[in-house]
Amino acid sequence: MQGSLPPEAQEKIEELQDLQETTEQLAAQKTQAETSLNEAQTALEALDDIDEDTTMYREIGELLVHTDYESAKDDLEEKVDSLEVRVDQLEKREQKTQEQFEELQEELQQMLQGGEGGGPMGPGGPGAGA
């Protein structure tokens, strides 16, 4: 079917496929960032129930390293802040990409509808209504 489409329509279809793939990638990245954000927020909330003198450890790769309450809290707050920014940026990029997808889809539909039967022998061509 695509072989019979005009080159401009084929290009728009390829662009649509690229935008759809980009949107899916952004959605996956956003989901991952939201999961990390929820985990960091949960950990930060859990700190409220912990005595500041409690011995604490921080996971760094395969190691657990001793840390103090304030450092742990500061690190988690910083992580939450940066993840909130990341999720917000991904939402905006996802929305913009979706808008581009919808605009391109509309252009393609207009192109194809405008091209349907638009040849000299199609509707409105010579002999129409005779």
Tab-separated table of N, CA, C and O in Angstrom:
chain	number	residue	atom	x	y	z
A	1	MET	N	0.828	-1.197	0.000
A	1	MET	CA	0.000	0.000	0.000
A	1	MET	C	0.864	1.249	0.000
A	1	MET	O	0.601	2.179	-0.718
A	2	GLN	N	1.926	1.257	0.816
A	2	GLN	CA	2.753	2.452	0.891
A	2	GLN	C	3.467	2.723	-0.423
A	2	GLN	O	3.811	3.853	-0.696
A	3	GLY	N	3.678	1.679	-1.237
A	3	GLY	CA	4.356	1.872	-2.506
A	3	GLY	C	3.556	2.740	-3.452
A	3	GLY	O	4.102	3.373	-4.340
A	4	SER	N	2.234	2.796	-3.261
A	4	SER	CA	1.398	3.595	-4.141
A	4	SER	C	1.188	5.011	-3.613
A	4	SER	O	0.534	5.812	-4.270
A	5	LEU	N	1.723	5.307	-2.448
A	5	LEU	CA	1.575	6.654	-1.876
A	5	LEU	C	2.595	7.601	-2.496
A	5	LEU	O	3.694	7.190	-2.859
A	6	PRO	N	2.238	8.866	-2.572
A	6	PRO	CA	3.210	9.852	-3.049
A	6	PRO	C	4.394	9.925	-2.083
A	6	PRO	O	4.252	9.646	-0.886
A	7	PRO	N	5.567	10.309	-2.594
A	7	PRO	CA	6.769	10.380	-1.738
A	7	PRO	C	6.579	11.267	-0.510
A	7	PRO	O	7.084	10.947	0.563
A	8	GLU	N	5.831	12.372	-0.647
A	8	GLU	CA	5.614	13.275	0.489
A	8	GLU	C	4.843	12.555	1.593
A	8	GLU	O	5.132	12.718	2.773
A	9	ALA	N	3.863	11.749	1.203
A	9	ALA	CA	3.064	11.010	2.186
A	9	ALA	C	3.924	9.940	2.858
A	9	ALA	O	3.830	9.733	4.072
A	10	GLN	N	4.760	9.284	2.096
A	10	GLN	CA	5.641	8.264	2.667
A	10	GLN	C	6.595	8.896	3.690
A	10	GLN	O	6.843	8.324	4.748
A	11	GLU	N	7.107	10.092	3.367
A	11	GLU	CA	7.994	10.802	4.298
A	11	GLU	C	7.258	11.136	5.590
A	11	GLU	O	7.800	10.984	6.688
A	12	LYS	N	6.010	11.594	5.460
A	12	LYS	CA	5.218	11.949	6.643
A	12	LYS	C	4.941	10.706	7.493
A	12	LYS	O	4.975	10.774	8.723
A	13	ILE	N	4.688	9.581	6.851
A	13	ILE	CA	4.453	8.334	7.581
A	13	ILE	C	5.706	7.943	8.355
A	13	ILE	O	5.629	7.545	9.526
A	14	GLU	N	6.860	8.080	7.730
A	14	GLU	CA	8.118	7.762	8.418
A	14	GLU	C	8.341	8.705	9.596
A	14	GLU	O	8.777	8.284	10.673
A	15	GLU	N	8.023	9.979	9.403
A	15	GLU	CA	8.151	10.949	10.494
A	15	GLU	C	7.205	10.577	11.639
A	15	GLU	O	7.569	10.673	12.818
A	16	LEU	N	5.970	10.174	11.277
A	16	LEU	CA	5.005	9.758	12.291
A	16	LEU	C	5.527	8.566	13.092
A	16	LEU	O	5.397	8.525	14.313
A	17	GLN	N	6.117	7.610	12.396
A	17	GLN	CA	6.662	6.440	13.078
A	17	GLN	C	7.795	6.843	14.021
A	17	GLN	O	7.887	6.341	15.144
A	18	ASP	N	8.647	7.755	13.573
A	18	ASP	CA	9.748	8.241	14.420
A	18	ASP	C	9.207	8.958	15.657
A	18	ASP	O	9.698	8.751	16.771
A	19	LEU	N	8.190	9.803	15.452
A	19	LEU	CA	7.603	10.532	16.577
A	19	LEU	C	6.921	9.574	17.549
A	19	LEU	O	6.993	9.761	18.766
A	20	GLN	N	6.271	8.554	17.014
A	20	GLN	CA	5.616	7.582	17.883
A	20	GLN	C	6.657	6.835	18.726
A	20	GLN	O	6.484	6.651	19.926
A	21	GLU	N	7.754	6.464	18.103
A	21	GLU	CA	8.828	5.772	18.820
A	21	GLU	C	9.419	6.687	19.897
A	21	GLU	O	9.661	6.253	21.024
A	22	THR	N	9.634	7.949	19.556
A	22	THR	CA	10.168	8.915	20.522
A	22	THR	C	9.208	9.083	21.697
A	22	THR	O	9.632	9.112	22.854
A	23	THR	N	7.921	9.177	21.402
A	23	THR	CA	6.916	9.323	22.455
A	23	THR	C	6.931	8.119	23.384
A	23	THR	O	6.865	8.268	24.609
A	24	GLU	N	7.050	6.935	22.816
A	24	GLU	CA	7.095	5.713	23.630
A	24	GLU	C	8.348	5.688	24.507
A	24	GLU	O	8.286	5.304	25.675
A	25	GLN	N	9.480	6.118	23.955
A	25	GLN	CA	10.719	6.158	24.730
A	25	GLN	C	10.610	7.160	25.875
A	25	GLN	O	11.045	6.891	26.996
A	26	LEU	N	10.025	8.323	25.574
A	26	LEU	CA	9.858	9.336	26.622
A	26	LEU	C	8.924	8.837	27.715
A	26	LEU	O	9.167	9.073	28.901
A	27	ALA	N	7.865	8.147	27.335
A	27	ALA	CA	6.925	7.606	28.320
A	27	ALA	C	7.628	6.590	29.226
A	27	ALA	O	7.415	6.577	30.447
A	28	ALA	N	8.471	5.750	28.638
A	28	ALA	CA	9.208	4.761	29.428
A	28	ALA	C	10.182	5.448	30.382
A	28	ALA	O	10.293	5.064	31.558
A	29	GLN	N	10.885	6.469	29.891
A	29	GLN	CA	11.821	7.210	30.736
A	29	GLN	C	11.076	7.913	31.876
A	29	GLN	O	11.550	7.944	33.021
A	30	LYS	N	9.908	8.470	31.558
A	30	LYS	CA	9.116	9.169	32.564
A	30	LYS	C	8.642	8.188	33.635
A	30	LYS	O	8.719	8.483	34.825
A	31	THR	N	8.192	7.013	33.215
A	31	THR	CA	7.747	5.998	34.165
A	31	THR	C	8.883	5.587	35.092
A	31	THR	O	8.704	5.475	36.310
A	32	GLN	N	10.064	5.404	34.527
A	32	GLN	CA	11.232	5.028	35.326
A	32	GLN	C	11.590	6.147	36.316
A	32	GLN	O	11.876	5.886	37.490
A	33	ALA	N	11.556	7.386	35.858
A	33	ALA	CA	11.868	8.522	36.725
A	33	ALA	C	10.819	8.663	37.830
A	33	ALA	O	11.154	8.964	38.983
A	34	GLU	N	9.546	8.437	37.485
A	34	GLU	CA	8.483	8.519	38.493
A	34	GLU	C	8.647	7.435	39.553
A	34	GLU	O	8.435	7.685	40.745
A	35	THR	N	9.054	6.251	39.134
A	35	THR	CA	9.291	5.160	40.075
A	35	THR	C	10.430	5.521	41.026
A	35	THR	O	10.313	5.356	42.248
A	36	SER	N	11.522	6.037	40.471
A	36	SER	CA	12.654	6.456	41.305
A	36	SER	C	12.246	7.579	42.249
A	36	SER	O	12.661	7.601	43.422
A	37	LEU	N	11.437	8.500	41.762
A	37	LEU	CA	10.964	9.614	42.585
A	37	LEU	C	10.121	9.088	43.747
A	37	LEU	O	10.310	9.508	44.894
A	38	ASN	N	9.209	8.167	43.455
A	38	ASN	CA	8.363	7.609	44.517
A	38	ASN	C	9.199	6.885	45.568
A	38	ASN	O	8.941	7.010	46.772
A	39	GLU	N	10.218	6.151	45.120
A	39	GLU	CA	11.100	5.447	46.058
A	39	GLU	C	11.860	6.436	46.935
A	39	GLU	O	11.987	6.237	48.149
A	40	ALA	N	12.370	7.499	46.332
A	40	ALA	CA	13.126	8.498	47.086
A	40	ALA	C	12.219	9.230	48.073
A	40	ALA	O	12.617	9.506	49.217
A	41	GLN	N	10.988	9.543	47.653
A	41	GLN	CA	10.043	10.215	48.549
A	41	GLN	C	9.668	9.304	49.725
A	41	GLN	O	9.572	9.765	50.864
A	42	THR	N	9.486	8.025	49.442
A	42	THR	CA	9.168	7.062	50.506
A	42	THR	C	10.317	6.968	51.507
A	42	THR	O	10.097	6.952	52.725
A	43	ALA	N	11.533	6.914	50.990
A	43	ALA	CA	12.707	6.852	51.868
A	43	ALA	C	12.815	8.124	52.702
A	43	ALA	O	13.127	8.069	53.901
A	44	LEU	N	12.539	9.262	52.102
A	44	LEU	CA	12.608	10.538	52.822
A	44	LEU	C	11.552	10.585	53.924
A	44	LEU	O	11.831	11.032	55.049
A	45	GLU	N	10.358	10.092	53.620
A	45	GLU	CA	9.297	10.042	54.634
A	45	GLU	C	9.673	9.085	55.764
A	45	GLU	O	9.377	9.343	56.934
A	46	ALA	N	10.336	7.983	55.415
A	46	ALA	CA	10.751	7.016	56.432
A	46	ALA	C	11.772	7.630	57.381
A	46	ALA	O	11.814	7.261	58.565
A	47	LEU	N	12.572	8.557	56.895
A	47	LEU	CA	13.564	9.217	57.755
A	47	LEU	C	12.894	9.987	58.889
A	47	LEU	O	13.475	10.141	59.966
A	48	ASP	N	11.684	10.476	58.652
A	48	ASP	CA	10.971	11.227	59.690
A	48	ASP	C	10.683	10.364	60.913
A	48	ASP	O	10.560	10.876	62.025
A	49	ASP	N	10.576	9.049	60.713
A	49	ASP	CA	10.266	8.134	61.813
A	49	ASP	C	11.513	7.551	62.472
A	49	ASP	O	11.405	6.727	63.366
A	50	ILE	N	12.672	7.962	61.997
A	50	ILE	CA	13.923	7.415	62.507
A	50	ILE	C	14.606	8.445	63.402
A	50	ILE	O	14.665	9.633	63.082
A	51	ASP	N	15.115	7.972	64.515
A	51	ASP	CA	15.856	8.833	65.439
A	51	ASP	C	17.151	9.292	64.761
A	51	ASP	O	17.820	8.500	64.085
A	52	GLU	N	17.487	10.541	64.935
A	52	GLU	CA	18.672	11.099	64.275
A	52	GLU	C	19.976	10.436	64.714
A	52	GLU	O	20.983	10.532	64.014
A	53	ASP	N	19.967	9.774	65.855
A	53	ASP	CA	21.176	9.113	66.354
A	53	ASP	C	21.305	7.673	65.850
A	53	ASP	O	22.300	7.004	66.150
A	54	THR	N	20.337	7.206	65.112
A	54	THR	CA	20.364	5.835	64.605
A	54	THR	C	21.526	5.667	63.635
A	54	THR	O	21.792	6.544	62.804
A	55	THR	N	22.220	4.527	63.764
A	55	THR	CA	23.305	4.227	62.829
A	55	THR	C	22.688	3.958	61.458
A	55	THR	O	21.755	3.163	61.339
A	56	MET	N	23.201	4.640	60.456
A	56	MET	CA	22.634	4.515	59.112
A	56	MET	C	23.737	4.184	58.117
A	56	MET	O	24.893	4.566	58.300
A	57	TYR	N	23.314	3.482	57.071
A	57	TYR	CA	24.233	3.126	55.993
A	57	TYR	C	23.622	3.517	54.666
A	57	TYR	O	22.409	3.518	54.503
A	58	ARG	N	24.495	3.830	53.747
A	58	ARG	CA	24.072	4.226	52.412
A	58	ARG	C	24.646	3.207	51.436
A	58	ARG	O	25.806	2.822	51.529
A	59	GLU	N	23.834	2.785	50.508
A	59	GLU	CA	24.274	1.815	49.511
A	59	GLU	C	24.979	2.547	48.374
A	59	GLU	O	24.436	3.460	47.772
A	60	ILE	N	26.210	2.127	48.131
A	60	ILE	CA	26.978	2.671	47.017
A	60	ILE	C	27.463	1.474	46.220
A	60	ILE	O	28.411	0.793	46.618
A	61	GLY	N	26.779	1.201	45.145
A	61	GLY	CA	27.103	0.017	44.354
A	61	GLY	C	26.856	-1.233	45.175
A	61	GLY	O	25.763	-1.455	45.677
A	62	GLU	N	27.894	-2.023	45.376
A	62	GLU	CA	27.801	-3.261	46.150
A	62	GLU	C	28.121	-3.044	47.632
A	62	GLU	O	28.066	-3.985	48.413
A	63	LEU	N	28.465	-1.822	48.017
A	63	LEU	CA	28.908	-1.547	49.383
A	63	LEU	C	27.860	-0.792	50.186
A	63	LEU	O	27.084	-0.006	49.643
A	64	LEU	N	27.894	-1.019	51.501
A	64	LEU	CA	27.127	-0.198	52.424
A	64	LEU	C	28.137	0.658	53.177
A	64	LEU	O	29.079	0.137	53.773
A	65	VAL	N	27.933	1.972	53.136
A	65	VAL	CA	28.871	2.904	53.735
A	65	VAL	C	28.143	3.671	54.849
A	65	VAL	O	27.015	4.138	54.652
A	66	HIS	N	28.791	3.813	55.975
A	66	HIS	CA	28.207	4.527	57.110
A	66	HIS	C	27.932	5.983	56.721
A	66	HIS	O	28.746	6.635	56.070
A	67	THR	N	26.786	6.476	57.136
A	67	THR	CA	26.433	7.875	56.877
A	67	THR	C	25.668	8.401	58.075
A	67	THR	O	25.173	7.636	58.902
A	68	ASP	N	25.571	9.708	58.176
A	68	ASP	CA	24.806	10.294	59.269
A	68	ASP	C	23.431	10.744	58.766
A	68	ASP	O	23.187	10.836	57.564
A	69	TYR	N	22.560	11.008	59.712
A	69	TYR	CA	21.164	11.350	59.414
A	69	TYR	C	21.057	12.553	58.480
A	69	TYR	O	20.348	12.511	57.486
A	70	GLU	N	21.759	13.629	58.810
A	70	GLU	CA	21.665	14.863	58.009
A	70	GLU	C	22.137	14.647	56.576
A	70	GLU	O	21.525	15.134	55.631
A	71	SER	N	23.231	13.907	56.405
A	71	SER	CA	23.732	13.633	55.049
A	71	SER	C	22.717	12.814	54.260
A	71	SER	O	22.454	13.097	53.084
A	72	ALA	N	22.161	11.815	54.918
A	72	ALA	CA	21.165	10.972	54.245
A	72	ALA	C	19.949	11.810	53.843
A	72	ALA	O	19.446	11.695	52.718
A	73	LYS	N	19.492	12.652	54.753
A	73	LYS	CA	18.324	13.487	54.475
A	73	LYS	C	18.625	14.484	53.346
A	73	LYS	O	17.822	14.648	52.427
A	74	ASP	N	19.767	15.136	53.425
A	74	ASP	CA	20.148	16.101	52.385
A	74	ASP	C	20.247	15.430	51.013
A	74	ASP	O	19.758	15.962	50.012
A	75	ASP	N	20.871	14.242	50.990
A	75	ASP	CA	21.017	13.517	49.721
A	75	ASP	C	19.658	13.132	49.147
A	75	ASP	O	19.423	13.265	47.942
A	76	LEU	N	18.760	12.653	50.020
A	76	LEU	CA	17.435	12.261	49.539
A	76	LEU	C	16.624	13.463	49.069
A	76	LEU	O	15.927	13.395	48.055
A	77	GLU	N	16.721	14.569	49.791
A	77	GLU	CA	16.003	15.779	49.364
A	77	GLU	C	16.509	16.251	48.007
A	77	GLU	O	15.722	16.642	47.138
A	78	GLU	N	17.817	16.211	47.824
A	78	GLU	CA	18.411	16.613	46.542
A	78	GLU	C	17.956	15.672	45.426
A	78	GLU	O	17.630	16.112	44.319
A	79	LYS	N	17.923	14.374	45.737
A	79	LYS	CA	17.491	13.395	44.743
A	79	LYS	C	16.029	13.618	44.367
A	79	LYS	O	15.669	13.584	43.181
A	80	VAL	N	15.178	13.866	45.350
A	80	VAL	CA	13.766	14.122	45.091
A	80	VAL	C	13.609	15.357	44.208
A	80	VAL	O	12.862	15.348	43.224
A	81	ASP	N	14.326	16.420	44.561
A	81	ASP	CA	14.237	17.653	43.773
A	81	ASP	C	14.648	17.428	42.317
A	81	ASP	O	13.963	17.861	41.390
A	82	SER	N	15.771	16.741	42.123
A	82	SER	CA	16.246	16.542	40.749
A	82	SER	C	15.310	15.611	39.973
A	82	SER	O	15.082	15.815	38.778
A	83	LEU	N	14.746	14.611	40.648
A	83	LEU	CA	13.812	13.717	39.964
A	83	LEU	C	12.499	14.419	39.628
A	83	LEU	O	11.896	14.146	38.585
A	84	GLU	N	12.067	15.325	40.484
A	84	GLU	CA	10.860	16.099	40.173
A	84	GLU	C	11.077	16.938	38.916
A	84	GLU	O	10.205	17.015	38.046
A	85	VAL	N	12.243	17.549	38.817
A	85	VAL	CA	12.581	18.336	37.626
A	85	VAL	C	12.628	17.426	36.397
A	85	VAL	O	12.092	17.764	35.340
A	86	ARG	N	13.247	16.264	36.546
A	86	ARG	CA	13.368	15.307	35.434
A	86	ARG	C	11.992	14.847	34.944
A	86	ARG	O	11.725	14.819	33.746
A	87	VAL	N	11.112	14.495	35.881
A	87	VAL	CA	9.763	14.057	35.501
A	87	VAL	C	9.030	15.185	34.788
A	87	VAL	O	8.382	14.960	33.758
A	88	ASP	N	9.164	16.400	35.301
A	88	ASP	CA	8.503	17.550	34.688
A	88	ASP	C	9.011	17.778	33.262
A	88	ASP	O	8.229	18.001	32.332
A	89	GLN	N	10.336	17.701	33.072
A	89	GLN	CA	10.914	17.879	31.741
A	89	GLN	C	10.427	16.790	30.781
A	89	GLN	O	10.087	17.075	29.629
A	90	LEU	N	10.399	15.562	31.262
A	90	LEU	CA	9.947	14.453	30.409
A	90	LEU	C	8.478	14.598	30.050
A	90	LEU	O	8.083	14.315	28.916
A	91	GLU	N	7.659	15.058	30.988
A	91	GLU	CA	6.239	15.287	30.697
A	91	GLU	C	6.077	16.340	29.604
A	91	GLU	O	5.279	16.170	28.677
A	92	LYS	N	6.844	17.416	29.707
A	92	LYS	CA	6.760	18.483	28.702
A	92	LYS	C	7.220	17.989	27.332
A	92	LYS	O	6.582	18.277	26.314
A	93	ARG	N	8.327	17.237	27.304
A	93	ARG	CA	8.827	16.702	26.036
A	93	ARG	C	7.840	15.705	25.442
A	93	ARG	O	7.610	15.693	24.234
A	94	GLU	N	7.256	14.874	26.300
A	94	GLU	CA	6.279	13.891	25.835
A	94	GLU	C	5.052	14.593	25.247
A	94	GLU	O	4.557	14.221	24.181
A	95	GLN	N	4.590	15.631	25.927
A	95	GLN	CA	3.427	16.387	25.456
A	95	GLN	C	3.739	17.076	24.125
A	95	GLN	O	2.932	17.041	23.195
A	96	LYS	N	4.915	17.692	24.021
A	96	LYS	CA	5.300	18.382	22.789
A	96	LYS	C	5.406	17.386	21.628
A	96	LYS	O	4.935	17.663	20.515
A	97	THR	N	5.992	16.236	21.887
A	97	THR	CA	6.131	15.218	20.849
A	97	THR	C	4.758	14.708	20.427
A	97	THR	O	4.508	14.494	19.239
A	98	GLN	N	3.860	14.537	21.394
A	98	GLN	CA	2.498	14.081	21.073
A	98	GLN	C	1.781	15.122	20.224
A	98	GLN	O	1.075	14.775	19.269
A	99	GLU	N	1.965	16.407	20.539
A	99	GLU	CA	1.349	17.473	19.739
A	99	GLU	C	1.896	17.464	18.315
A	99	GLU	O	1.139	17.613	17.352
A	100	GLN	N	3.222	17.282	18.181
A	100	GLN	CA	3.826	17.203	16.849
A	100	GLN	C	3.269	16.012	16.087
A	100	GLN	O	2.982	16.101	14.889
A	101	PHE	N	3.091	14.896	16.779
A	101	PHE	CA	2.546	13.693	16.163
A	101	PHE	C	1.140	13.969	15.632
A	101	PHE	O	0.815	13.628	14.490
A	102	GLU	N	0.294	14.591	16.454
A	102	GLU	CA	-1.082	14.874	16.050
A	102	GLU	C	-1.135	15.852	14.877
A	102	GLU	O	-1.936	15.677	13.956
A	103	GLU	N	-0.269	16.876	14.897
A	103	GLU	CA	-0.232	17.838	13.791
A	103	GLU	C	0.195	17.151	12.491
A	103	GLU	O	-0.399	17.365	11.436
A	104	LEU	N	1.221	16.333	12.582
A	104	LEU	CA	1.720	15.622	11.405
A	104	LEU	C	0.685	14.632	10.896
A	104	LEU	O	0.497	14.485	9.682
A	105	GLN	N	-0.007	13.982	11.804
A	105	GLN	CA	-1.056	13.037	11.422
A	105	GLN	C	-2.168	13.771	10.668
A	105	GLN	O	-2.669	13.281	9.652
A	106	GLU	N	-2.517	14.954	11.150
A	106	GLU	CA	-3.553	15.751	10.493
A	106	GLU	C	-3.092	16.193	9.097
A	106	GLU	O	-3.851	16.133	8.132
A	107	GLU	N	-1.831	16.617	8.995
A	107	GLU	CA	-1.282	17.013	7.687
A	107	GLU	C	-1.346	15.842	6.709
A	107	GLU	O	-1.714	16.013	5.542
A	108	LEU	N	-0.978	14.662	7.194
A	108	LEU	CA	-0.997	13.476	6.344
A	108	LEU	C	-2.416	13.148	5.895
A	108	LEU	O	-2.646	12.849	4.721
A	109	GLN	N	-3.370	13.238	6.807
A	109	GLN	CA	-4.762	12.967	6.449
A	109	GLN	C	-5.255	13.953	5.397
A	109	GLN	O	-5.915	13.574	4.437
A	110	GLN	N	-4.920	15.230	5.571
A	110	GLN	CA	-5.326	16.236	4.593
A	110	GLN	C	-4.670	15.972	3.249
A	110	GLN	O	-5.299	16.111	2.199
A	111	MET	N	-3.405	15.568	3.290
A	111	MET	CA	-2.682	15.275	2.063
A	111	MET	C	-3.338	14.103	1.330
A	111	MET	O	-3.548	14.156	0.118
A	112	LEU	N	-3.673	13.075	2.073
A	112	LEU	CA	-4.271	11.890	1.454
A	112	LEU	C	-5.703	12.154	1.004
A	112	LEU	O	-6.115	11.686	-0.050
A	113	GLN	N	-6.457	12.893	1.788
A	113	GLN	CA	-7.835	13.222	1.392
A	113	GLN	C	-7.847	14.159	0.196
A	113	GLN	O	-8.646	14.017	-0.700
A	114	GLY	N	-6.921	15.096	0.201
A	114	GLY	CA	-6.820	16.026	-0.919
A	114	GLY	C	-6.341	15.323	-2.168
A	114	GLY	O	-6.644	15.729	-3.284
A	115	GLY	N	-5.619	14.217	-1.991
A	115	GLY	CA	-5.083	13.486	-3.131
A	115	GLY	C	-6.006	12.403	-3.631
A	115	GLY	O	-5.809	11.865	-4.707
A	116	GLU	N	-7.057	12.056	-2.858
A	116	GLU	CA	-7.973	11.008	-3.285
A	116	GLU	C	-8.753	11.445	-4.508
A	116	GLU	O	-9.472	12.435	-4.490
A	117	GLY	N	-8.620	10.710	-5.572
A	117	GLY	CA	-9.374	11.008	-6.785
A	117	GLY	C	-9.054	12.357	-7.363
A	117	GLY	O	-9.844	12.892	-8.117
A	118	GLY	N	-7.927	12.908	-7.009
A	118	GLY	CA	-7.618	14.251	-7.468
A	118	GLY	C	-6.982	14.266	-8.842
A	118	GLY	O	-6.682	15.314	-9.367
A	119	GLY	N	-6.840	13.097	-9.464
A	119	GLY	CA	-6.245	13.038	-10.797
A	119	GLY	C	-7.216	13.559	-11.827
A	119	GLY	O	-8.384	13.822	-11.545
A	120	PRO	N	-6.779	13.687	-13.075
A	120	PRO	CA	-7.639	14.255	-14.106
A	120	PRO	C	-8.891	13.403	-14.377
A	120	PRO	O	-9.888	13.932	-14.843
A	121	MET	N	-8.842	12.111	-14.083
A	121	MET	CA	-9.993	11.282	-14.354
A	121	MET	C	-10.826	11.047	-13.096
A	121	MET	O	-11.833	10.357	-13.138
A	122	GLY	N	-10.427	11.619	-11.991
A	122	GLY	CA	-11.135	11.425	-10.731
A	122	GLY	C	-12.345	12.322	-10.636
A	122	GLY	O	-12.705	13.002	-11.602
A	123	PRO	N	-13.026	12.318	-9.487
A	123	PRO	CA	-14.208	13.179	-9.311
A	123	PRO	C	-13.848	14.646	-9.594
A	123	PRO	O	-12.813	15.126	-9.166
A	124	GLY	N	-14.681	15.283	-10.313
A	124	GLY	CA	-14.453	16.674	-10.660
A	124	GLY	C	-13.572	16.841	-11.877
A	124	GLY	O	-13.336	17.950	-12.334
A	125	GLY	N	-13.117	15.738	-12.424
A	125	GLY	CA	-12.268	15.793	-13.615
A	125	GLY	C	-13.116	15.932	-14.866
A	125	GLY	O	-14.325	16.127	-14.797
A	126	PRO	N	-12.507	15.791	-16.040
A	126	PRO	CA	-13.270	15.913	-17.281
A	126	PRO	C	-14.402	14.905	-17.327
A	126	PRO	O	-14.253	13.754	-16.928
A	127	GLY	N	-15.523	15.321	-17.742
A	127	GLY	CA	-16.680	14.450	-17.885
A	127	GLY	C	-17.486	14.312	-16.610
A	127	GLY	O	-18.474	13.598	-16.590
A	128	ALA	N	-17.095	14.966	-15.556
A	128	ALA	CA	-17.830	14.848	-14.301
A	128	ALA	C	-19.170	15.544	-14.431
A	128	ALA	O	-19.273	16.644	-14.933
A	129	GLY	N	-20.203	14.878	-13.968
A	129	GLY	CA	-21.541	15.468	-13.962
A	129	GLY	C	-22.146	15.580	-15.333
A	129	GLY	O	-23.166	16.224	-15.526
A	130	ALA	N	-21.575	14.965	-16.375
A	130	ALA	CA	-22.134	15.102	-17.722
A	130	ALA	C	-23.207	14.099	-17.999
A	130	ALA	O	-23.325	13.066	-17.527
